[in-house]
Coordinates of N, CA, C and O in Angstrom, one line a residue:
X1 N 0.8 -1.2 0.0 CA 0.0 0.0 0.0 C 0.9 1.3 0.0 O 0.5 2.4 -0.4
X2 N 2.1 1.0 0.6 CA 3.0 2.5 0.7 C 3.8 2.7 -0.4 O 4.5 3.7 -0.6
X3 N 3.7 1.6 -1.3 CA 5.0 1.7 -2.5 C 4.5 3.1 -3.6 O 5.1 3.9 -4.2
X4 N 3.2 2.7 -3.6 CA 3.4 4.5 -4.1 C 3.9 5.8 -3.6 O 4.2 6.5 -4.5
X5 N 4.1 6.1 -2.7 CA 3.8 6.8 -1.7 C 5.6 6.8 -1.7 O 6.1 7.9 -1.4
X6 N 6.1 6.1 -1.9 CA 7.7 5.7 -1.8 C 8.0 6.3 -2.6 O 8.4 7.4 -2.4
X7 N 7.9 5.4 -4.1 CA 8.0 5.7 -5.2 C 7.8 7.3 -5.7 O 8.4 7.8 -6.6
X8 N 7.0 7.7 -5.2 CA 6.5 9.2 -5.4 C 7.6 10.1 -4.4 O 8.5 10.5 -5.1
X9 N 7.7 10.2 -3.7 CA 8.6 10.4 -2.6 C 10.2 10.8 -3.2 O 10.8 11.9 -3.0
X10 N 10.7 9.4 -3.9 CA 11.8 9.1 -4.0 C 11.7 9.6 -5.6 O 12.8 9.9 -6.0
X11 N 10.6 9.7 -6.7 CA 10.9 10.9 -7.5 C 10.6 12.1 -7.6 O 10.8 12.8 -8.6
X12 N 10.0 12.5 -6.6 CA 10.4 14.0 -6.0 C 11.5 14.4 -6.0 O 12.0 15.3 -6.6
X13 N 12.3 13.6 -5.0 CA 13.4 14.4 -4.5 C 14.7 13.8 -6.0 O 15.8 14.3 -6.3
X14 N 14.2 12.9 -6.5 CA 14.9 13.0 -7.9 C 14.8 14.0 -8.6 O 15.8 14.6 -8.8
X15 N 14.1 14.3 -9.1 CA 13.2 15.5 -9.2 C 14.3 16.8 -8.8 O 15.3 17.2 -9.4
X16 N 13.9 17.1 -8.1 CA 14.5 18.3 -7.1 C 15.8 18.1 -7.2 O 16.2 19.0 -7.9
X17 N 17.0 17.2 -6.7 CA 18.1 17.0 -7.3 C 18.5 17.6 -8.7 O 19.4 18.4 -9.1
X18 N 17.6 16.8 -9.4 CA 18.5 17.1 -11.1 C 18.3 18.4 -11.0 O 19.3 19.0 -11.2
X19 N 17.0 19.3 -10.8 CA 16.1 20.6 -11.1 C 17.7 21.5 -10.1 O 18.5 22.1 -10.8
X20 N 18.0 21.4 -9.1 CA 19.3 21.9 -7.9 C 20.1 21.9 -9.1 O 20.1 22.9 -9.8
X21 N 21.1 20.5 -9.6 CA 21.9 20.7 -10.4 C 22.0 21.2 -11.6 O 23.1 21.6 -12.2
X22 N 20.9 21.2 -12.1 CA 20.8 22.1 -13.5 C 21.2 23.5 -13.5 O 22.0 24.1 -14.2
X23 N 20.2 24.2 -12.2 CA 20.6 25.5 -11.5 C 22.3 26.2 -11.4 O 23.0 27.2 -11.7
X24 N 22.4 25.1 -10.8 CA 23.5 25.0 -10.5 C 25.1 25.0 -11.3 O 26.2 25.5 -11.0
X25 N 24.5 24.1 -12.7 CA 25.1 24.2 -13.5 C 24.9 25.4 -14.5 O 26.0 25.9 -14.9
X26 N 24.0 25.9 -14.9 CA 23.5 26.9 -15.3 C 24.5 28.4 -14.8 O 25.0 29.4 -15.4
X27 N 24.4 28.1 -13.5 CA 25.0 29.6 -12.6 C 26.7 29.3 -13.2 O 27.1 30.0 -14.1
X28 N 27.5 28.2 -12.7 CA 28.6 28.0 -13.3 C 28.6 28.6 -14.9 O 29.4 29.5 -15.2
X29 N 27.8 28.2 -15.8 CA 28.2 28.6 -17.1 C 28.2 30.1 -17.4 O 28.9 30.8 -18.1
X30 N 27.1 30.5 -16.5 CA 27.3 31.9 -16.8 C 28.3 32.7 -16.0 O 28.7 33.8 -16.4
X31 N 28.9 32.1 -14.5 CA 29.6 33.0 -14.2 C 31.2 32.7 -15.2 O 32.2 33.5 -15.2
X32 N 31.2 31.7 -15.8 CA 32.3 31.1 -16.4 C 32.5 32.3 -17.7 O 33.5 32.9 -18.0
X33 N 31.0 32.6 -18.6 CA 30.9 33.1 -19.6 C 31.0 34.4 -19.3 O 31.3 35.2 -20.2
X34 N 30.9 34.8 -18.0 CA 30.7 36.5 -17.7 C 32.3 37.0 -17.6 O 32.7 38.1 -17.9
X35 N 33.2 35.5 -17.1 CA 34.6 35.9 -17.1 C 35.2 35.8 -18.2 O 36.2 36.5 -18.4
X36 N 34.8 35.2 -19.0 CA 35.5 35.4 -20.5 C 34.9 36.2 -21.3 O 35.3 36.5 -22.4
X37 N 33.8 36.6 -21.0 CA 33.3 38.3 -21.7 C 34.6 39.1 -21.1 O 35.5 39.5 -21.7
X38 N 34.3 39.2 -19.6 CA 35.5 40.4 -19.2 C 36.8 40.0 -19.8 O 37.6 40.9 -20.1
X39 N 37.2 38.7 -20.0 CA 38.7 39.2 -20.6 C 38.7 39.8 -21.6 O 39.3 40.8 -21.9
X40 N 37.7 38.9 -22.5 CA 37.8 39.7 -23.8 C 37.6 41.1 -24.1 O 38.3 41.6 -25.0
X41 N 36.7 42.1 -23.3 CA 36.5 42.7 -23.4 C 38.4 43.6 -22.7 O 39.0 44.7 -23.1
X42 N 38.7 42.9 -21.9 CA 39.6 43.5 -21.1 C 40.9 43.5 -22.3 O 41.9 44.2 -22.1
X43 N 40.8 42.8 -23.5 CA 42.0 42.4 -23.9 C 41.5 43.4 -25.5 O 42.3 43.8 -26.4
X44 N 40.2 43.6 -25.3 CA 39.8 44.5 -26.5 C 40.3 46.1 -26.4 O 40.8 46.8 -27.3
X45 N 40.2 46.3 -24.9 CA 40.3 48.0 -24.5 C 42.1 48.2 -24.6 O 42.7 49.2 -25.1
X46 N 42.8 47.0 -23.9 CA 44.4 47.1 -24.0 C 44.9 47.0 -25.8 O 45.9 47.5 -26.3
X47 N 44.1 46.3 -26.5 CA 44.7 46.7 -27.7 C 44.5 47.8 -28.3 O 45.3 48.2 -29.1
X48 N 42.6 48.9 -27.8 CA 42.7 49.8 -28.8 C 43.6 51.3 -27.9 O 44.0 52.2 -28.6
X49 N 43.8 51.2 -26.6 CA 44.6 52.3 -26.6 C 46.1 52.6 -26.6 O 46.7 53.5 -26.0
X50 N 47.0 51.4 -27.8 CA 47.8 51.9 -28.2 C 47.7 52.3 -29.7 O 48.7 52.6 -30.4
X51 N 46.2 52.2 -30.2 CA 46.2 52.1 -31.5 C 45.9 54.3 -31.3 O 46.5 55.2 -31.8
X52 N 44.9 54.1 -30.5 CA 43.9 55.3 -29.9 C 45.6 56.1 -30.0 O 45.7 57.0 -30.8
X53 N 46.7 55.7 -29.1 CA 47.8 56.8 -28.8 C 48.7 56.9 -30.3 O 49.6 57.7 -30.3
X54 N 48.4 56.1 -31.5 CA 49.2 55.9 -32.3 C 48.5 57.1 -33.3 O 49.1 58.1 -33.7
X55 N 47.4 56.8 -33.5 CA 46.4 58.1 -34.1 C 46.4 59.3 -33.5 O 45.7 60.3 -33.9
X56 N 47.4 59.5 -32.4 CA 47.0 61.0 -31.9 C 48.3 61.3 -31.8 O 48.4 62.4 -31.3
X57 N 49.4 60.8 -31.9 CA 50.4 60.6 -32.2 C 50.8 61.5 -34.2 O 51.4 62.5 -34.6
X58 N 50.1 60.2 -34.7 CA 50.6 60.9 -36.2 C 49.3 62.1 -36.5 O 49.2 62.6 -37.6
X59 N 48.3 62.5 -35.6 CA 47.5 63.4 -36.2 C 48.7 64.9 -35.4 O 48.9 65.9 -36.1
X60 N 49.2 64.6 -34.2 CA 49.9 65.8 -34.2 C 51.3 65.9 -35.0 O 51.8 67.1 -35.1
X61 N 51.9 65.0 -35.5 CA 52.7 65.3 -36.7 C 52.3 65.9 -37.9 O 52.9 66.8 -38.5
X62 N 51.4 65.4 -38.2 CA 50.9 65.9 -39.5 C 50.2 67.8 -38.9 O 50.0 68.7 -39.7
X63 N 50.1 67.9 -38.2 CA 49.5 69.0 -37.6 C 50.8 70.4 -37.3 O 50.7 71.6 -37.5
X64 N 51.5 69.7 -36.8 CA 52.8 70.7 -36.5 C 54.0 70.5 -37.7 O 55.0 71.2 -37.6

């Protein structure tokens, strides 16, 4: 009479497990993805400000 009652029970918290680890896994990927935005992004800004100082560089040659 209780094997339902078990069985239900025990895929609940199966249930709730996978549903936890998905979350879980979920949050890892994005804090994973949010640090490789910031490098990229970190590795975008260090290349354009020597480009940024090379243009203001030959605009004041050609200027003076």
């Amino acid at each position: 009479m209780m094997d339902w009652i078990d069985t239900a029970h025990r895929t609940f918290w199966t249930f709730l497990e996978a549903f936890v680890g998905a979350l879980a896994a979920t949050y890892s990927l994005a804090v994973d993805g949010a640090a490789l935005l910031s490098a990229v992004a970190a590795g975008v800004a260090a290349a354009i400000v020597p480009l940024k100082e090379a243009m203001l560089a030959r605009k004041r040659r050609n200027a003076g």
